Coordinates of C-alpha atoms and ligand atoms in Angstrom, one line a residue:
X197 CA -38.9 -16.3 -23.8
X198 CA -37.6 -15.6 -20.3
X199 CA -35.0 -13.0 -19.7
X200 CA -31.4 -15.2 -18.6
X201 CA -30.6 -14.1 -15.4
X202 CA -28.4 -10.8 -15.6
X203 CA -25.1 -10.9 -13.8
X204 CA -22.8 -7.6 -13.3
X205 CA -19.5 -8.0 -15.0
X206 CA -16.3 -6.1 -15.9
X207 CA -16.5 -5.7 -19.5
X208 CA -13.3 -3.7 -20.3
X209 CA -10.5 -2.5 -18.6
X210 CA -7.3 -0.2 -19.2
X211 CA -4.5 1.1 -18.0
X212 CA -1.9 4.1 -18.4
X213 CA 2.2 3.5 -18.4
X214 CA 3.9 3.8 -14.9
X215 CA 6.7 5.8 -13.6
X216 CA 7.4 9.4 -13.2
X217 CA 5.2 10.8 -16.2
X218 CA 5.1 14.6 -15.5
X219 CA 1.2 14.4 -17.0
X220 CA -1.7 15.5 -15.1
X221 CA -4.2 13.2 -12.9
X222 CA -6.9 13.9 -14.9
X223 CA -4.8 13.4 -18.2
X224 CA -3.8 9.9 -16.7
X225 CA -7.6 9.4 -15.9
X226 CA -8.3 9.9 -19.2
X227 CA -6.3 7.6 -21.2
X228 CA -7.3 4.7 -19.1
X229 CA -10.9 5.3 -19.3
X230 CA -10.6 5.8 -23.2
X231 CA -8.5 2.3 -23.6
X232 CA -11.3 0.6 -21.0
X233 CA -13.9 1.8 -23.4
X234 CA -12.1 0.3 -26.7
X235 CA -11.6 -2.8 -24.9
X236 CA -15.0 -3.8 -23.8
X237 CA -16.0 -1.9 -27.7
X238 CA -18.2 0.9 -25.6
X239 CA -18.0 4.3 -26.5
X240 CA -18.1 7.5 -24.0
X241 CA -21.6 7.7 -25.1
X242 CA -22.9 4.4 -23.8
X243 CA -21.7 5.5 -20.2
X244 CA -24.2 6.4 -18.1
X245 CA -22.7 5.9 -14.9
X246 CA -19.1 7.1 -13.6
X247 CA -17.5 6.4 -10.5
X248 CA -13.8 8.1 -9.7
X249 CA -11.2 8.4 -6.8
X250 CA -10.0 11.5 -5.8
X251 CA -6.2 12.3 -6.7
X252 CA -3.8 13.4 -4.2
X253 CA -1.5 15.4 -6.8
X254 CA -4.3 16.9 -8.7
X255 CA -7.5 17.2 -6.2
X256 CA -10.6 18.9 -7.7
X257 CA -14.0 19.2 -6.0
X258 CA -16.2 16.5 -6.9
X259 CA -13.3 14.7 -9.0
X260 CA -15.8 12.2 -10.7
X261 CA -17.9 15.4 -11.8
X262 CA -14.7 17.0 -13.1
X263 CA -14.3 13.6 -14.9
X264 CA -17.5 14.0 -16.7
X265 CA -17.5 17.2 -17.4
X266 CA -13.8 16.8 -19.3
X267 CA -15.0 13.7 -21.2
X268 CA -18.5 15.3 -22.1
X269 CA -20.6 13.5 -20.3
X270 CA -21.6 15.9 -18.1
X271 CA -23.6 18.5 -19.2
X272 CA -26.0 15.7 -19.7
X273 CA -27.9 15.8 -22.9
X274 CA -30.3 13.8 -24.5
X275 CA -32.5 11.0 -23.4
X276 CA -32.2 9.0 -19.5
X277 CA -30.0 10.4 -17.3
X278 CA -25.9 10.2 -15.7
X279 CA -25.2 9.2 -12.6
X280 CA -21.6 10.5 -11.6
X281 CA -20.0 9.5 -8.0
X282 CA -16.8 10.4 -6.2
X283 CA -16.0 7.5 -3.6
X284 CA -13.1 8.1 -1.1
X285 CA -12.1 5.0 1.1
X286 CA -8.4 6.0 0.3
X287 CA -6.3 3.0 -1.6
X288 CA -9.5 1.1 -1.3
X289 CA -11.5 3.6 -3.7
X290 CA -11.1 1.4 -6.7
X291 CA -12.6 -2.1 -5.2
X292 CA -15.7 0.4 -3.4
X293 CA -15.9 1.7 -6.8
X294 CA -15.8 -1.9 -8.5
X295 CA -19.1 -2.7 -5.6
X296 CA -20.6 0.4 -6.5
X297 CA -21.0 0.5 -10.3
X298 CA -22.6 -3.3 -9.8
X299 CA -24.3 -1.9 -7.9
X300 CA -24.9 0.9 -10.1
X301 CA -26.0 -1.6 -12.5
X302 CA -27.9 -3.9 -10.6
X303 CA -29.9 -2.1 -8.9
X304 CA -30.7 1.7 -10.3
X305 CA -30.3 0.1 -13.6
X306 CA -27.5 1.6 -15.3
X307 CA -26.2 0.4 -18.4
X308 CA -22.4 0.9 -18.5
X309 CA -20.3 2.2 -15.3
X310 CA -16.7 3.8 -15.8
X311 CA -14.5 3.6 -12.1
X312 CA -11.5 5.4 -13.2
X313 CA -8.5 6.1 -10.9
X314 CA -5.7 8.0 -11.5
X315 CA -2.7 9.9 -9.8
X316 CA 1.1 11.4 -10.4
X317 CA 2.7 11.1 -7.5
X318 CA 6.1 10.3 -8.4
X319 CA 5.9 14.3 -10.2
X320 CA 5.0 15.4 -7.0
X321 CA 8.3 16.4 -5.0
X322 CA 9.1 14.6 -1.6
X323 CA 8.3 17.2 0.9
X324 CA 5.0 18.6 -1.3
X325 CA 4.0 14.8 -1.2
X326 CA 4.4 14.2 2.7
X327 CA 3.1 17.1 3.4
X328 CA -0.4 16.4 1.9
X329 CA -0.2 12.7 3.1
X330 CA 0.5 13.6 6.5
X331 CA -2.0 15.8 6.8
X332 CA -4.5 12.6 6.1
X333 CA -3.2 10.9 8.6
X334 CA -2.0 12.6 11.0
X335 CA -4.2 12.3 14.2
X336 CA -4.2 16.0 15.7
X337 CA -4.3 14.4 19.4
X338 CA -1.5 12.0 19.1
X339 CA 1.1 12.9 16.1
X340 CA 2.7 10.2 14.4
X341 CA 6.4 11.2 12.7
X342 CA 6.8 12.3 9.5
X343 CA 6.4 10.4 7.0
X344 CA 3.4 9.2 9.0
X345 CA 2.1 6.7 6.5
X346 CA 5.1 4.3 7.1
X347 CA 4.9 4.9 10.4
X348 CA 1.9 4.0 11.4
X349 CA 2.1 0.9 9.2
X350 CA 5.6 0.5 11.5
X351 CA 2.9 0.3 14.5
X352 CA 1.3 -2.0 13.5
X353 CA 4.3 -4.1 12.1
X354 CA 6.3 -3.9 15.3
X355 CA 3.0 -4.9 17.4
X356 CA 2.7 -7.6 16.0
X357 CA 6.6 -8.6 16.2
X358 CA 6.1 -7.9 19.8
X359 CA 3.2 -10.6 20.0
X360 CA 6.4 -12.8 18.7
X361 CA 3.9 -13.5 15.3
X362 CA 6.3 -12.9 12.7
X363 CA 9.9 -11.5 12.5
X364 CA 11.7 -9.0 10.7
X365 CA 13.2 -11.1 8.3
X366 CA 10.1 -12.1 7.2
X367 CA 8.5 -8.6 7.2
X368 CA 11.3 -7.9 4.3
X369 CA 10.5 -11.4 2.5
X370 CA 6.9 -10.2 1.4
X371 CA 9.0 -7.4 -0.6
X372 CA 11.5 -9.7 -2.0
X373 CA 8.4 -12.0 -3.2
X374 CA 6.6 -8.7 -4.7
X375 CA 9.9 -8.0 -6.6
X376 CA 10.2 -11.6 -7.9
X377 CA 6.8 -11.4 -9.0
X378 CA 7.1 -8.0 -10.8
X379 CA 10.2 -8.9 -12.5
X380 CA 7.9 -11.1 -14.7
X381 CA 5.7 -8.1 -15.8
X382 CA 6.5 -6.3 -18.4
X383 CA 4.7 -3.0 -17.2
X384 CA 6.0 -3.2 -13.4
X385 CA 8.2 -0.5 -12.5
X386 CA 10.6 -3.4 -10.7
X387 CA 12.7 -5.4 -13.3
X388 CA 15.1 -7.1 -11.2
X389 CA 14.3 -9.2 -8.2
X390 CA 15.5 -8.2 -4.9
X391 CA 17.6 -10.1 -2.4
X392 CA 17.0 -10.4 1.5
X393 CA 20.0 -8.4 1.9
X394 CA 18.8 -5.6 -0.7
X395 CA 15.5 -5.2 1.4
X396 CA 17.3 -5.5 5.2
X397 CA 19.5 -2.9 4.0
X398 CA 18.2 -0.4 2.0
X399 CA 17.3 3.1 3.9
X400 CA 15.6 2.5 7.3
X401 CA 12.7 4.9 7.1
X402 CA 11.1 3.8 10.5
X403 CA 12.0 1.7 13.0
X404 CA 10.4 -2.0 11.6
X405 CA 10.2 -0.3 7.5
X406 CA 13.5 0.1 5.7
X407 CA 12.9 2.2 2.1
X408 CA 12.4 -1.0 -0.2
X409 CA 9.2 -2.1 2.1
X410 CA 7.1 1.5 1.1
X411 CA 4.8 1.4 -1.3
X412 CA 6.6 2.4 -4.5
X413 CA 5.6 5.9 -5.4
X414 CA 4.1 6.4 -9.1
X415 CA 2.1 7.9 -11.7
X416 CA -0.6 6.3 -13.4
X417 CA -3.7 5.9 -14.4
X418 CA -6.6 2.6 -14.5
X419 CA -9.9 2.1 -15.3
X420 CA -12.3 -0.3 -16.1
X421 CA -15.6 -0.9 -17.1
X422 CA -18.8 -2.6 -15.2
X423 CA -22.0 -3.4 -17.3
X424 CA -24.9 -5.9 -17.2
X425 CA -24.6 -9.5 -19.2
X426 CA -28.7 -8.3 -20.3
X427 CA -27.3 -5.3 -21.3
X428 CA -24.3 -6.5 -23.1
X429 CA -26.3 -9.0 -25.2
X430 CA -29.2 -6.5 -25.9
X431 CA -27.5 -3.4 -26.5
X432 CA -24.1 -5.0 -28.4
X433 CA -26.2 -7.5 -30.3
X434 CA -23.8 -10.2 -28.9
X435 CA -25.3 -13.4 -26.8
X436 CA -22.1 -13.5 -24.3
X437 CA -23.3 -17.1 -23.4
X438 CA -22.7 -18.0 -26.9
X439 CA -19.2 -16.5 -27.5
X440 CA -17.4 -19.6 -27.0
X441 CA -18.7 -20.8 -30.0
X442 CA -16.9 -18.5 -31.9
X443 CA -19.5 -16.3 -31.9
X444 CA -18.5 -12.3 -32.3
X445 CA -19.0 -9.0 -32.9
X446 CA -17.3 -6.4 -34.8
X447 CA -18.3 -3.9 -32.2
X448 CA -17.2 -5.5 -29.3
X449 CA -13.4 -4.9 -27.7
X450 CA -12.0 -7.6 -26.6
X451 CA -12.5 -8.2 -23.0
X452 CA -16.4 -8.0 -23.7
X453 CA -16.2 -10.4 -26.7
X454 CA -15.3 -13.7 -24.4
X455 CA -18.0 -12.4 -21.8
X456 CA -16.0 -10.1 -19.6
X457 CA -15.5 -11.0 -15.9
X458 CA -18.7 -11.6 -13.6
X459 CA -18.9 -9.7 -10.2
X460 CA -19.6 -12.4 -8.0
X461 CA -19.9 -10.7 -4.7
X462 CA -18.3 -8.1 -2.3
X463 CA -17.9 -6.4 1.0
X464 CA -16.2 -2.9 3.1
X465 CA -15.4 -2.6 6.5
X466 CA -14.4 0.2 8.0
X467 CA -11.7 0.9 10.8
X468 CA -10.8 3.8 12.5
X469 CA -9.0 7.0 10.3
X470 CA -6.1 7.3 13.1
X471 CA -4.1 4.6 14.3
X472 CA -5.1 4.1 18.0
X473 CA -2.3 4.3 20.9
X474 CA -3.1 1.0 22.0
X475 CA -3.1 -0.8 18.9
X476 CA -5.9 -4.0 19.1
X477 CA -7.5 -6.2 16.3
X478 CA -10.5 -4.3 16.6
X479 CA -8.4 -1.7 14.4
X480 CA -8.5 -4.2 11.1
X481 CA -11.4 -4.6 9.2
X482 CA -10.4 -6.7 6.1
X483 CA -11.6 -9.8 8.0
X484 CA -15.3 -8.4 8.0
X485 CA -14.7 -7.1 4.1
X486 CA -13.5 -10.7 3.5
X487 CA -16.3 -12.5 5.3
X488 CA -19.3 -10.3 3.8
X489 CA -17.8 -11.0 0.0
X490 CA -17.5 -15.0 0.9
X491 CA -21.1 -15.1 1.9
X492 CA -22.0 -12.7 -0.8
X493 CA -20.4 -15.5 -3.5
X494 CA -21.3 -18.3 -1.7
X495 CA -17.8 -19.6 -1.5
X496 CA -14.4 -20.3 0.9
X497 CA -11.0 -19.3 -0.2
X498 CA -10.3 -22.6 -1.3
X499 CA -13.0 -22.1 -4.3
X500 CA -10.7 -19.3 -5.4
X501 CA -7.6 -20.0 -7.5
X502 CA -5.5 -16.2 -7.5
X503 CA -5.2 -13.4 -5.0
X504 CA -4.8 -9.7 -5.6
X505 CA -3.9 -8.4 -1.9
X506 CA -3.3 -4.8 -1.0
X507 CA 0.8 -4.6 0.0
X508 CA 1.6 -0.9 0.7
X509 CA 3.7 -2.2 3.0
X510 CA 4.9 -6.0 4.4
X511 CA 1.9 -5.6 7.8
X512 CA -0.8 -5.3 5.2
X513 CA -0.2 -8.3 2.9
X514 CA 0.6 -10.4 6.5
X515 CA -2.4 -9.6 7.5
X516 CA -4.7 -9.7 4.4
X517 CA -3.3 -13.4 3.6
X518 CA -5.2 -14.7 7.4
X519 CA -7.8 -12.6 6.7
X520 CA -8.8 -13.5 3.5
X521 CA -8.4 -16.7 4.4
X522 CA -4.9 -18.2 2.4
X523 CA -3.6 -19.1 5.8
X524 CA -4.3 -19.6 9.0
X525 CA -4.9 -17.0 11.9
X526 CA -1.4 -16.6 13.6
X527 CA 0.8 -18.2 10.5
X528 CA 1.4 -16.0 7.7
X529 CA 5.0 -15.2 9.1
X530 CA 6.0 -19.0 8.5
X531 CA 3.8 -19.2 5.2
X532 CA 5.4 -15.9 3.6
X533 CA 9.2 -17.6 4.7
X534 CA 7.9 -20.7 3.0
X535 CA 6.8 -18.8 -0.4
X536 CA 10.0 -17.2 -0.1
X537 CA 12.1 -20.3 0.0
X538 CA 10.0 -22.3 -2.6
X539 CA 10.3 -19.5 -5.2
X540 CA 14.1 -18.8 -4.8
X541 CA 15.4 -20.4 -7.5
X542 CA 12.8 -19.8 -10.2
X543 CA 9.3 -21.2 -10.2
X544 CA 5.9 -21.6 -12.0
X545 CA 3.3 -19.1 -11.4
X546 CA 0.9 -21.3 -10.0
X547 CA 3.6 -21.7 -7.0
X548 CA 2.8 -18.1 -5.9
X549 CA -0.8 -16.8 -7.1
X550 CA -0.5 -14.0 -5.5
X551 CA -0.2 -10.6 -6.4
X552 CA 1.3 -11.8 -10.3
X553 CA 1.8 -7.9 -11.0
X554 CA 3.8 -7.5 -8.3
X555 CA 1.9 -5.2 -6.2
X556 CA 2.1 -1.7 -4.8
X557 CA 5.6 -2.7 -3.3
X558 CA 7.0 -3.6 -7.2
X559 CA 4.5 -3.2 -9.6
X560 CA 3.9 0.6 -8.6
X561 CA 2.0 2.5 -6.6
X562 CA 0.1 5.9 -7.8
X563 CA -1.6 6.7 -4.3
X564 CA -5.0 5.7 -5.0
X565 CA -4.7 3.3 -8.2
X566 CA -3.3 0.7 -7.0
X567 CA -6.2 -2.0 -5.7
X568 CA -7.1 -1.2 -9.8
X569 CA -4.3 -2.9 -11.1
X570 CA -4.9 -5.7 -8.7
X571 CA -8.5 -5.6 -10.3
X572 CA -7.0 -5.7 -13.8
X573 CA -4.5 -7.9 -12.8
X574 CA -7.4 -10.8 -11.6
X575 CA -9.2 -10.0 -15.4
X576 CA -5.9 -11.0 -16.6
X577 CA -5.6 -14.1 -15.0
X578 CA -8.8 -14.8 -15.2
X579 CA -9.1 -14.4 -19.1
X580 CA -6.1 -16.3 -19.4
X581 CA -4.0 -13.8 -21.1
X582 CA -1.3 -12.9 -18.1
X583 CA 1.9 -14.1 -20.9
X584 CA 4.8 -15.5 -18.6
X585 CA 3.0 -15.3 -15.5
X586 CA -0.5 -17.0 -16.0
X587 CA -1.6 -19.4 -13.1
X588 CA -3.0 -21.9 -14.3
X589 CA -7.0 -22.5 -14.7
X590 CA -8.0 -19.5 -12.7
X591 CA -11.8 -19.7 -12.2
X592 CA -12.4 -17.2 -9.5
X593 CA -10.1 -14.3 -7.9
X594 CA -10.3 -12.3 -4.9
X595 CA -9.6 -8.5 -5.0
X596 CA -8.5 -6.5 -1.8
X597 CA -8.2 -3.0 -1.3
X598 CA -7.4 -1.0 2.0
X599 CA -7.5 2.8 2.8
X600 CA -5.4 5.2 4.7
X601 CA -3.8 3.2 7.6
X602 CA -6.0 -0.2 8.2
X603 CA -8.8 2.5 7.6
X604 CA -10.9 1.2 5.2
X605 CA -11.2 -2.1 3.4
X606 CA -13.0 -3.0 0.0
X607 CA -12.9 -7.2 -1.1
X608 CA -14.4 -8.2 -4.4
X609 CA -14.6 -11.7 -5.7
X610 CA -14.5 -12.2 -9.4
X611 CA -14.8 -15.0 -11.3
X612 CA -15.0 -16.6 -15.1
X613 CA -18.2 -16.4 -17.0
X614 CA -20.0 -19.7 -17.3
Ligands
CAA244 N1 10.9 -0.7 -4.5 C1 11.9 -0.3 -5.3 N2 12.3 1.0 -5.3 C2 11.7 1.9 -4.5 C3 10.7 1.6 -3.6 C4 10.2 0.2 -3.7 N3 9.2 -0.2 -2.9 N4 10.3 2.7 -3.0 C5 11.1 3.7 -3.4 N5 11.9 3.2 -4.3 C6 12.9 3.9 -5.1 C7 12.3 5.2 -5.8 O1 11.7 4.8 -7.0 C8 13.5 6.1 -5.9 O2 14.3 5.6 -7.0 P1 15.0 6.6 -8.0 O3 16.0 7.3 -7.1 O4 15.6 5.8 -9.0 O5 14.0 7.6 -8.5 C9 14.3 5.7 -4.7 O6 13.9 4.5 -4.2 C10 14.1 6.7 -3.5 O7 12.7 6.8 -3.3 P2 11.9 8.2 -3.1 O8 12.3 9.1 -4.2 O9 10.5 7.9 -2.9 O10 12.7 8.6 -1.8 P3 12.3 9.9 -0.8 O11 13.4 10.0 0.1 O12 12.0 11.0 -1.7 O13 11.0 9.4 -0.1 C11 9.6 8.0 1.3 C12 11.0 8.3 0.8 C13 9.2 9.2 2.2 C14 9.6 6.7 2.1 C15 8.6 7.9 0.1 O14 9.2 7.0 -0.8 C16 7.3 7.4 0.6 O15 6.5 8.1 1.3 N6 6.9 6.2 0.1 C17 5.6 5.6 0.6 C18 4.5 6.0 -0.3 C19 3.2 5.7 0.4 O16 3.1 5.6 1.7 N7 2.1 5.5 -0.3 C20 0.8 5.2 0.2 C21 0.7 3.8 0.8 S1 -0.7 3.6 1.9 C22 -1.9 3.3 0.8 O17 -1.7 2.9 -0.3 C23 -3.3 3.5 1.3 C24 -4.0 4.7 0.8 O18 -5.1 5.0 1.2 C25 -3.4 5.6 -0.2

């Protein structure tokens, strides 16, 4: 009988609490990749392929192989062989990592691919933690101010405020939606909603970026889990096409039980690691990511019912929204102030299907982890099981992540298996 065709999907995922943890990176790391493993019903031994992001509070050489090495994967022993890869695109790490273990999977045949991200940030004291972001990115010819990530992200912001494309109320509504949206999540480190006023006036930390519009610092840990549908079915004795019929499996956790999530198609663009004096749109490169993981899927944004979009800070998610396509070039101002109206007095999730974990603004942001959750979030609403903020019939989700300062960007489309 012919082999079905073999589609890459996310077969488990996990994460750690949030907050201020005092526990290690790699501890954090850990935990996630252990509760992605019970979830998809793998064990550490039916890895064979591990991708990681570096952490900024606990850096070691070759992090993934540091990974492997605490976990016991690495020494390698026995039969076929581990593959083990650090990927840096900064915040993006976890969506390049997503693109990598399919194609991991796909096409130097692993069975089952770990991406694991975790960092503790929030343990990290202020001026220790600015002084290794700066040094990232802080271009030696040109200094931006400390803190320079806000900064630069100010740039950006008040470029475009110049070009008369948005305004500054509106810059502090994409944080007042976040919080709205994180209020409903019971992991979120945000549990009340903030008002305009809240936002506007909290601590101005540069000149367009006031305190409550920075990516809010955490520690935590995410991971999930990419294997093959072949695979699944052959090596768990399960025929995912059949679960719906109540088919299942002892051994399987379950995110792999109902089929996992299938990797439908993806694409990174890169943009330059400093912000240039003379900021232009050749800077952003989450259009290109967008457009390559479109024609990868085959599909327009109006095939795609939920949105996980990178926030760090209000420029990002204004920009994201036009270029992955929920709104028009040029109107994301007026279609954030919209959202912000139509949601101010309680609403249904499918109102907003954006960012239902609240993002790195609310939800919590551990350096490199965040586009993770926004993974994980998507398998949520994709699986149906996002209690008290589940959009309804999600089909197919869009993941974005973006590194350093509009330096990298990673977009992954995701969808329900068939
Ligand atoms: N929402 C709600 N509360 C927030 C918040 C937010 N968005 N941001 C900060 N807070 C809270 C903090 O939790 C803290 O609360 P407690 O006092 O209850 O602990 C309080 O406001 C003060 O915040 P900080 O302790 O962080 O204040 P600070 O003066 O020590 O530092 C800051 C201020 C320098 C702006 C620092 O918060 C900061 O740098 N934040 C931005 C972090 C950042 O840029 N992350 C990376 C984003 S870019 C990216 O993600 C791409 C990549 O490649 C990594």
């Amino acid at each position: 009988m012919p082999q079905p065709v073999s589609t890459m999907r996310i077969v488990g995922y996990g994460m750690t609490a949030l907050g201020k943890l005092g526990r290690s990176a790699s501890e954090l790391m850990r935990e996630a990749l252990q509760k992605s493993l019970r979830s998809a019903g793998l064990q550490m031994k039916d890895l064979d392929g591990l991708v990681a992001v570096p952490s900024l509070s606990h850096p070691h050489f070759m992090e993934a192989h540091y990974l492997a090495t605490q976990v016991g994967l690495l020494p390698h022993r026995g039969p076929g062989s581990v593959r083990v890869r650090t990927i840096d695109t900064g915040g993006a790490g976890p969506v390049s990592g997503l693109l990598e273990a399919a194609r991991m999977v796909k096409d130097e045949r692993c069975q089952a691919v770990a991406v694991v991200a975790g960092d503790a940030v929030s343990s990290l004291a202020t001026p220790e933690f600015l002084a290794r972001a700066d040094q990232g990115c802080r271009d030696p010819e040109n200094s931006l101010p400390s803190p320079c990530i806000p900064h630069g992200y100010d740039q950006v912001a008040q470029w475009q405020l110049r070009q008369g494309l948005l305004s500054r109320e509106q810059l502090a509504m994409v944080s007042v939606l976040m919080s709205r949206q994180a209020a409903k999540h019971p992991l979120a480190l945000t549990r009340k909603a903030h008002s305009l006023e809240d936002v506007l006036r909290s601590r101005k930390i540069a000149p367009a970026t006031n305190l409550l519009e920075c990516a809010r610092r955490a520690d935590g840990g995410a991971a999930i889990i990419v294997a093959s549908s072949n695979f699944m079915d052959e090596y768990m004795g399960h025929d995912l096409v059949s679960s719906e019929d109540g088919v299942s499996s002892a051994r399987l956790g379950p995110v792999a039980a109902t089929g996992g999530l299938v990797v439908l198609g993806g694409g990174e663009a890169s943009g330059p690691l400093y912000p240039p004096e003379e900021i232009d749109e050749s800077m952003f490169s989450c259009e290109a990511a967008a457009a390559s993981a479109f024609s990868e899927a085959q599909l327009l944004p109006e095939d795609l019912q939920w949105f996980g979009l990178y926030d760090c800070y209000p420029i990002c998610f204004l920009r994201a929204l036009e270029a992955c396509g929920v709104t028009p070039k040029g109107t994301a101002g007026a279609w954030v102030e919209e959202m912000f109206w139509k949601t101010e007095s309680g609403y249904d999730a499918g109102d907003f299907p954006i960012n239902t974990h609240g993002g790195l603004l609310a939800f919590g942001a551990p350096w490199e982890v965040p586009a993770m959750y926004n993974i994980i979030e998507a398998c949520e609403q994709l699986r149906g099981t996002a209690t008290g903020r589940q959009v309804p019939s999600v089909r197919r989700a869009l993941v974005y992540g973006n590194g350093g300062i509009f330096s990298h960007s990673a977009v992954a489309i995701l969808a329900q298996p068939v």
